XYZ file of C-alpha atoms in Angstrom:
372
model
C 88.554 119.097 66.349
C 90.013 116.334 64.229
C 88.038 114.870 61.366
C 88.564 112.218 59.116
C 90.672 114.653 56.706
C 93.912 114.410 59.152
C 94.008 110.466 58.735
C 95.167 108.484 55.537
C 93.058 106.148 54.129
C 94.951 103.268 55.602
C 94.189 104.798 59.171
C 91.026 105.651 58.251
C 89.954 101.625 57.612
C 92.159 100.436 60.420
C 90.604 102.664 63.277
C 86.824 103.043 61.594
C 85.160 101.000 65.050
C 86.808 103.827 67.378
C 85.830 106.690 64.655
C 81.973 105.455 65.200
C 82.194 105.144 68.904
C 80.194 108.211 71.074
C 82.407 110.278 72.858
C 85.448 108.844 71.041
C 85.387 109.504 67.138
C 88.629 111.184 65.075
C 89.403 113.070 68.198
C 89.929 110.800 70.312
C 91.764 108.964 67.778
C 94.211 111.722 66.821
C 95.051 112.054 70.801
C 96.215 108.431 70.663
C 97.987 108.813 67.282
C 100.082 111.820 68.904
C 100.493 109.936 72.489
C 104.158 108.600 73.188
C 103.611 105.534 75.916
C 106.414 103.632 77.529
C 105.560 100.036 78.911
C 108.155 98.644 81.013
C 108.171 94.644 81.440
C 107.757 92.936 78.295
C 106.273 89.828 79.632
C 102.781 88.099 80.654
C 101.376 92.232 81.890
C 103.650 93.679 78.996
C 102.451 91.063 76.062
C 98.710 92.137 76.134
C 99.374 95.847 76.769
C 101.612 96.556 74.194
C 99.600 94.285 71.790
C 96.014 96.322 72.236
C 98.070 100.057 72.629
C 99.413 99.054 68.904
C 96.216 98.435 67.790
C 94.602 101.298 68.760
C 96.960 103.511 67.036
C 99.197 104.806 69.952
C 101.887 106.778 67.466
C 105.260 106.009 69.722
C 105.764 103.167 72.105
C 109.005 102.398 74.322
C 109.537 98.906 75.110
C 112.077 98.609 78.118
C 112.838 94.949 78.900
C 116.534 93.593 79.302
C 115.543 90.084 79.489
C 115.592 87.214 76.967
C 112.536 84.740 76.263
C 112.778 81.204 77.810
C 109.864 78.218 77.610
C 108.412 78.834 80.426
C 107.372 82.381 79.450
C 105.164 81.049 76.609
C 102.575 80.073 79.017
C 101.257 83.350 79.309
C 103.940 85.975 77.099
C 101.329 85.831 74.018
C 104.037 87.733 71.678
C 106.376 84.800 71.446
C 106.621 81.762 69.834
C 108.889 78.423 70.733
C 111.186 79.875 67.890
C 112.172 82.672 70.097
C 113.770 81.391 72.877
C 116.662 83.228 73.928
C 116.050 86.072 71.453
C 115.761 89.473 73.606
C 111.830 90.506 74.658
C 111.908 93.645 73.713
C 113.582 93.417 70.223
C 111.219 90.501 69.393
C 107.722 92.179 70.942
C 108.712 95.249 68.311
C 109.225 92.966 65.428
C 105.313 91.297 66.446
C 104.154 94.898 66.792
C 105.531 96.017 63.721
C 103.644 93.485 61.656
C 100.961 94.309 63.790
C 100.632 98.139 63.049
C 103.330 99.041 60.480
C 102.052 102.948 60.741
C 103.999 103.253 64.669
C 107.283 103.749 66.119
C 107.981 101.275 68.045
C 111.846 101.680 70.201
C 112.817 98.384 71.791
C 115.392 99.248 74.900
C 117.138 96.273 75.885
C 118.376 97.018 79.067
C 117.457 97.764 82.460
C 115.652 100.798 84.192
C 118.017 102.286 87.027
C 118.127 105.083 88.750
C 120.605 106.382 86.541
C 118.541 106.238 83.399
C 115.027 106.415 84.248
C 114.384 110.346 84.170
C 116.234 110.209 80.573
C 114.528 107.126 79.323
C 110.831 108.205 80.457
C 110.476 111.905 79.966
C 109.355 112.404 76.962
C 106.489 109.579 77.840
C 102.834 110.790 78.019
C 102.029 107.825 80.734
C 104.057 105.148 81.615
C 102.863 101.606 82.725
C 104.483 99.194 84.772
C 104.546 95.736 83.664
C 107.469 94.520 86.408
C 107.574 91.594 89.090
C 109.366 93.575 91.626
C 109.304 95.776 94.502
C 112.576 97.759 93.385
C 111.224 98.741 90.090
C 107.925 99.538 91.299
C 109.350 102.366 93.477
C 111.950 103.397 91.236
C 109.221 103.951 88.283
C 106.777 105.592 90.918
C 109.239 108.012 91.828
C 110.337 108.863 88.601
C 106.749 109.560 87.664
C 106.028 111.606 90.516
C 109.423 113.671 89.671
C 108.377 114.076 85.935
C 104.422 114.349 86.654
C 103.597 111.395 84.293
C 100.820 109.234 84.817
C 101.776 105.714 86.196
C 99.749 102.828 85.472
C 99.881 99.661 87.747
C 99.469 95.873 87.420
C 100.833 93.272 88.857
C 99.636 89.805 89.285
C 99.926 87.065 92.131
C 98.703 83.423 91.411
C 94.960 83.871 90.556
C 94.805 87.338 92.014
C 95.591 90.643 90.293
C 95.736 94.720 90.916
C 95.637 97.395 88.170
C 95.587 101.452 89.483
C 96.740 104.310 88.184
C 99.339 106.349 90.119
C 100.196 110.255 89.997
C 97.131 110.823 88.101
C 96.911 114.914 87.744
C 99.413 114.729 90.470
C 96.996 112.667 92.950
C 98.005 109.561 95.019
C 100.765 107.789 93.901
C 102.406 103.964 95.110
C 103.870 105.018 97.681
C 100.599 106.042 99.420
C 99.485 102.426 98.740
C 103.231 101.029 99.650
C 104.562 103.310 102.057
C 107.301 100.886 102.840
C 108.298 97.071 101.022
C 107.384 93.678 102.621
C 110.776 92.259 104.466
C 112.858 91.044 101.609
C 111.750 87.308 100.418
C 108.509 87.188 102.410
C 106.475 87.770 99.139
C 107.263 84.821 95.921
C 107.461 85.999 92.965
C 105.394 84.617 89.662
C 108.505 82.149 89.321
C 108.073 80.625 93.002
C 104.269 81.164 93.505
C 103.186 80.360 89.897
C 100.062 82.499 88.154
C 97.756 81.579 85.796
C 98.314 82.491 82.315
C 94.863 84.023 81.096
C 95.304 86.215 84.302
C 98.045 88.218 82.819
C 96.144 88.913 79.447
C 92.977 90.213 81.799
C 94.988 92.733 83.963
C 97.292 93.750 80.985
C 94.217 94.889 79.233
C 92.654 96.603 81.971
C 96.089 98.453 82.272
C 95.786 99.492 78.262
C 92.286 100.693 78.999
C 93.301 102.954 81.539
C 96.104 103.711 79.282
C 93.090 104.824 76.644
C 91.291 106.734 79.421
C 94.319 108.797 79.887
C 95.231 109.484 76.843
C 91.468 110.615 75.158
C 89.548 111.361 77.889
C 86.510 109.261 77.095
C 86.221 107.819 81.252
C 87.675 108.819 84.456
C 91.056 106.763 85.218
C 91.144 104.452 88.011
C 92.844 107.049 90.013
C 92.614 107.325 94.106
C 91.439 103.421 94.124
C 93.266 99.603 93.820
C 90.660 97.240 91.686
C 91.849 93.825 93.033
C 90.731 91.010 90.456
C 90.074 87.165 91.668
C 89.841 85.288 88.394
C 88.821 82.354 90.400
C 85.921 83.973 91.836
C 85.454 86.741 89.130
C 85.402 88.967 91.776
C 86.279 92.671 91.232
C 86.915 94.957 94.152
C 88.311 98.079 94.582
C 90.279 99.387 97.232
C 90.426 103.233 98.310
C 94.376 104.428 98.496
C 94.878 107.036 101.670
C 96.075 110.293 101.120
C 99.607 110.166 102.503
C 101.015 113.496 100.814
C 104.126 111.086 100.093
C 105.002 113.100 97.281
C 106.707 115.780 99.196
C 109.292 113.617 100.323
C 110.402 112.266 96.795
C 113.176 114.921 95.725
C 115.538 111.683 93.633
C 115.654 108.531 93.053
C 117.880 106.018 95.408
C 119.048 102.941 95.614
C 115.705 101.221 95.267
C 116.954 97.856 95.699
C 118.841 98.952 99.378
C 115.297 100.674 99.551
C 113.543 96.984 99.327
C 116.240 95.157 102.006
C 117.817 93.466 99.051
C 120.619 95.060 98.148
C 122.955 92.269 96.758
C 126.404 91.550 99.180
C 128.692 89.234 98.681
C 127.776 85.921 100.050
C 129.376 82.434 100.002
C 128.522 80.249 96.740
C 128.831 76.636 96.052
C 128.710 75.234 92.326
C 126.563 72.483 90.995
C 130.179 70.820 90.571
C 130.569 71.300 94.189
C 128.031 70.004 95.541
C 127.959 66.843 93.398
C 131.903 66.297 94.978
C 130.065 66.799 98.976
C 127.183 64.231 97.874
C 129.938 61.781 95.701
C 132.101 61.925 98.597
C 129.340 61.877 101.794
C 130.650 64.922 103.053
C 128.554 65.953 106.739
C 126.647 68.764 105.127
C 123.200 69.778 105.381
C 121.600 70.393 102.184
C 118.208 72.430 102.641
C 115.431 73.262 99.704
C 113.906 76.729 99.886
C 111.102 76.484 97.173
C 107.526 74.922 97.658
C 106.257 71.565 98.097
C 104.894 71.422 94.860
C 108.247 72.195 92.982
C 109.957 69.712 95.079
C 107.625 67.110 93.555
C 108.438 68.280 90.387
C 112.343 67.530 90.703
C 114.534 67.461 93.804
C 117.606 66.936 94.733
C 116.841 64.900 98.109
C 117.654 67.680 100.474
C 115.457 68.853 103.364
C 112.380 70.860 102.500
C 111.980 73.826 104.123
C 109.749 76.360 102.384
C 110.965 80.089 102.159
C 107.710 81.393 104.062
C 108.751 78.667 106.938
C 112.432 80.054 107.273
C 111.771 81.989 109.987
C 110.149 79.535 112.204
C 112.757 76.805 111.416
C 115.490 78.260 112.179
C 116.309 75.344 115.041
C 116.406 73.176 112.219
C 119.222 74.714 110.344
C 122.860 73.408 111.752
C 124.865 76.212 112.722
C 128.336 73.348 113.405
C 128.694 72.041 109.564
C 128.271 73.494 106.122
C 124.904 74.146 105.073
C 124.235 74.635 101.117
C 120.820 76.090 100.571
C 119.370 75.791 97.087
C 116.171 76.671 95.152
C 115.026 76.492 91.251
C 117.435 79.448 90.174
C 119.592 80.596 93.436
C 117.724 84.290 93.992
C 115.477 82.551 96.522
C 118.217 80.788 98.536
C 120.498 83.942 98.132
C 117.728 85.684 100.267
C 117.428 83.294 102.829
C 121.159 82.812 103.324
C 121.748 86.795 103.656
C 118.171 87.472 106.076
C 119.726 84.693 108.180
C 123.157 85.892 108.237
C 121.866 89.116 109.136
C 119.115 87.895 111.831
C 120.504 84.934 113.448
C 124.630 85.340 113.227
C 124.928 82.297 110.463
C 128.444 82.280 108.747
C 128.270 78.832 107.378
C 126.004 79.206 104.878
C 126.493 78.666 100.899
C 124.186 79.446 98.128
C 123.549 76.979 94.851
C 124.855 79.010 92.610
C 122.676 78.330 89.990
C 119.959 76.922 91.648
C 118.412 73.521 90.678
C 118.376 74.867 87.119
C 121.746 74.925 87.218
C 121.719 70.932 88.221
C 119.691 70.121 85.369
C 121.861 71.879 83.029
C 125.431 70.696 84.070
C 125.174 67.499 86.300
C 121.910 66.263 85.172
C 120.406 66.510 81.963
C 117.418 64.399 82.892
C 116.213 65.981 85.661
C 112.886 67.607 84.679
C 112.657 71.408 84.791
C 109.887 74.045 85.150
């Protein structure tokens, strides 16, 4: 039983509202000081997580994010400040959460989870929580918690909706009996093509620490077996059974997680921005199509034909199979899809991705082009 006695004075004053609390108190406290958490994803989920886990005294936390901050993270990454931009998440979420809690360890990991590295990087972890955007990572940090028996904590967040659960909980369901298999490649936007709201991310992020908390002391059952599916519109809060698949039994490694997902990267034709300012200069016969939504082509454009990702597959008529065809969106990932799932579906070979994307335009050809 821990008591006050195993806690400096400085700990003592910092963590005196959880040493009061019933069914909490030094014990519970001392569990968290001892815990060792990794958060992967240091963004909008990542931001609020790691921010309340330092607070509350969790002794070691691994930061894994290989990204770098740009301005239209502040909008809802609540570590960072406009002075950061292009400064590396991880390093700089350490730095906040140092001056934060100086009594942690805090190890910033700038670079990417793989398969290669995962079992290395998270074994020593007491629970690991998944603050990623992507279907690839998502089964490559299940698996890796199923294979170490960690407990894997869940969040992701979709426009106004959200989903925290916790995974491989005392070895119980895990993501892949919520996910048995990915959605087709491309058929599901990401937070940079369907937007979310800001405040959204701080709600499920701390939902994901509290389970976090749960795990670690004890003082509530986890969110285990169940989805809770947030509407922040609505301020609805549902929760969603997960089946019992037994999908464990049939997770011996970890693969190629992006071949898993249909998205394995190939080789595919590219077109610069330079490029395709010399076809529009010189009014080549090209078709010039726009992947992303209506709403971003208001934003900026670059007069081509608009043809939303989620209407790809039922406009295929509409896409020239006789001329070059460059097919663009804000950053070129979207586009890149498109032109590989119809290479692959429908036999196109004269198809060329924006390297780039629109961003790309704004950058090199067009400095006055608004961005988002």
């Amino acid at each position: 039983m821990a008591s006050h006695e195993q806690f400096s004075a400085a700990e003592s004053n910092r963590y005196s509202r959880h040493f009061v609390l019933p069914q909490f108190g030094p014990a519970a406290q001392q569990k968290i000081k001892a815990a060792r958490v990794t958060v992967v994803g240091a963004g909008g989920l990542g931001c609020p997580v790691l921010q309340y886990l330092a607070a509350a005294g969790v002794g070691h936390l691994q930061i894994i994010d290989f990204d770098t901050i740009s301005m239209s993270n502040l909008q809802r990454q609540v570590l960072f400040q406009t002075t950061d931009l292009n400064k590396p998440k991880a390093e700089v979420a350490a730095e906040r959460l140092r001056a934060l809690n100086p009594l942690l360890s805090f190890e910033p990991i700038q670079q990417p989870i793989t398969a290669i590295n995962a079992l290395s990087l998270l074994k020593s972890s007491n629970v690991v929580v998944d603050c990623t955007d992507n279907f690839p990572t998502r089964y490559l940090l299940n698996d890796a918690c199923v294979l170490l028996n960690i407990p894997y904590v869940f969040g992701s967040v979709f426009r106004y909706e959200g989903q925290v659960a916790v995974f491989n909980y005392e070895q119980g369901a895990n993501y892949r009996d919520f996910y048995p298999a990915p959605p087709a490649a491309g058929s599901v936007p990401n937070c940079e093509a369907g937007g979310v709201l800001g405040v959204l991310t701080g709600i499920i992020g701390c939902l994901q620490a509290n389970e976090v908390l749960k795990i670690i002391t004890g003082f509530a059952k986890p969110l285990a077996g169940e989805v809770l599916l947030v509407d922040s519109g609505t301020l609805e809060f549902n929760r969603l059974k997960v089946p019992q698949r037994n999908s464990r039994q049939y997770i011996k490694s970890l693969i190629d997680y992006d071949e898993f997902c249909g998205i394995k990267t190939k080789a595919m034709k590219e077109v610069t921005v330079q490029e395709l300012k010399a076809l529009l200069d010189s009014k080549a016969d090209f078709q010039l199509i726009d992947v992303r939504e209506p709403h971003e082509f208001d934003i900026c454009n670059l007069n081509g034909e608009l043809i939303p990702q989620g209407d790809i597959p039922a406009s295929v008529d509409k896409i020239a199979k006789d001329k070059q065809v460059v097919i663009h969106c804000r950053s070129g990932a979207r586009s890149g899809n498109m032109v590989q799932w119809l290479e692959k579906n429908h036999g196109f070979t004269n198809l060329y991705n924006l390297k780039g994307g629109i961003l790309a335009w704004a950058k090199e050809i067009d400095t006055s082009m608004p961005t988002y």
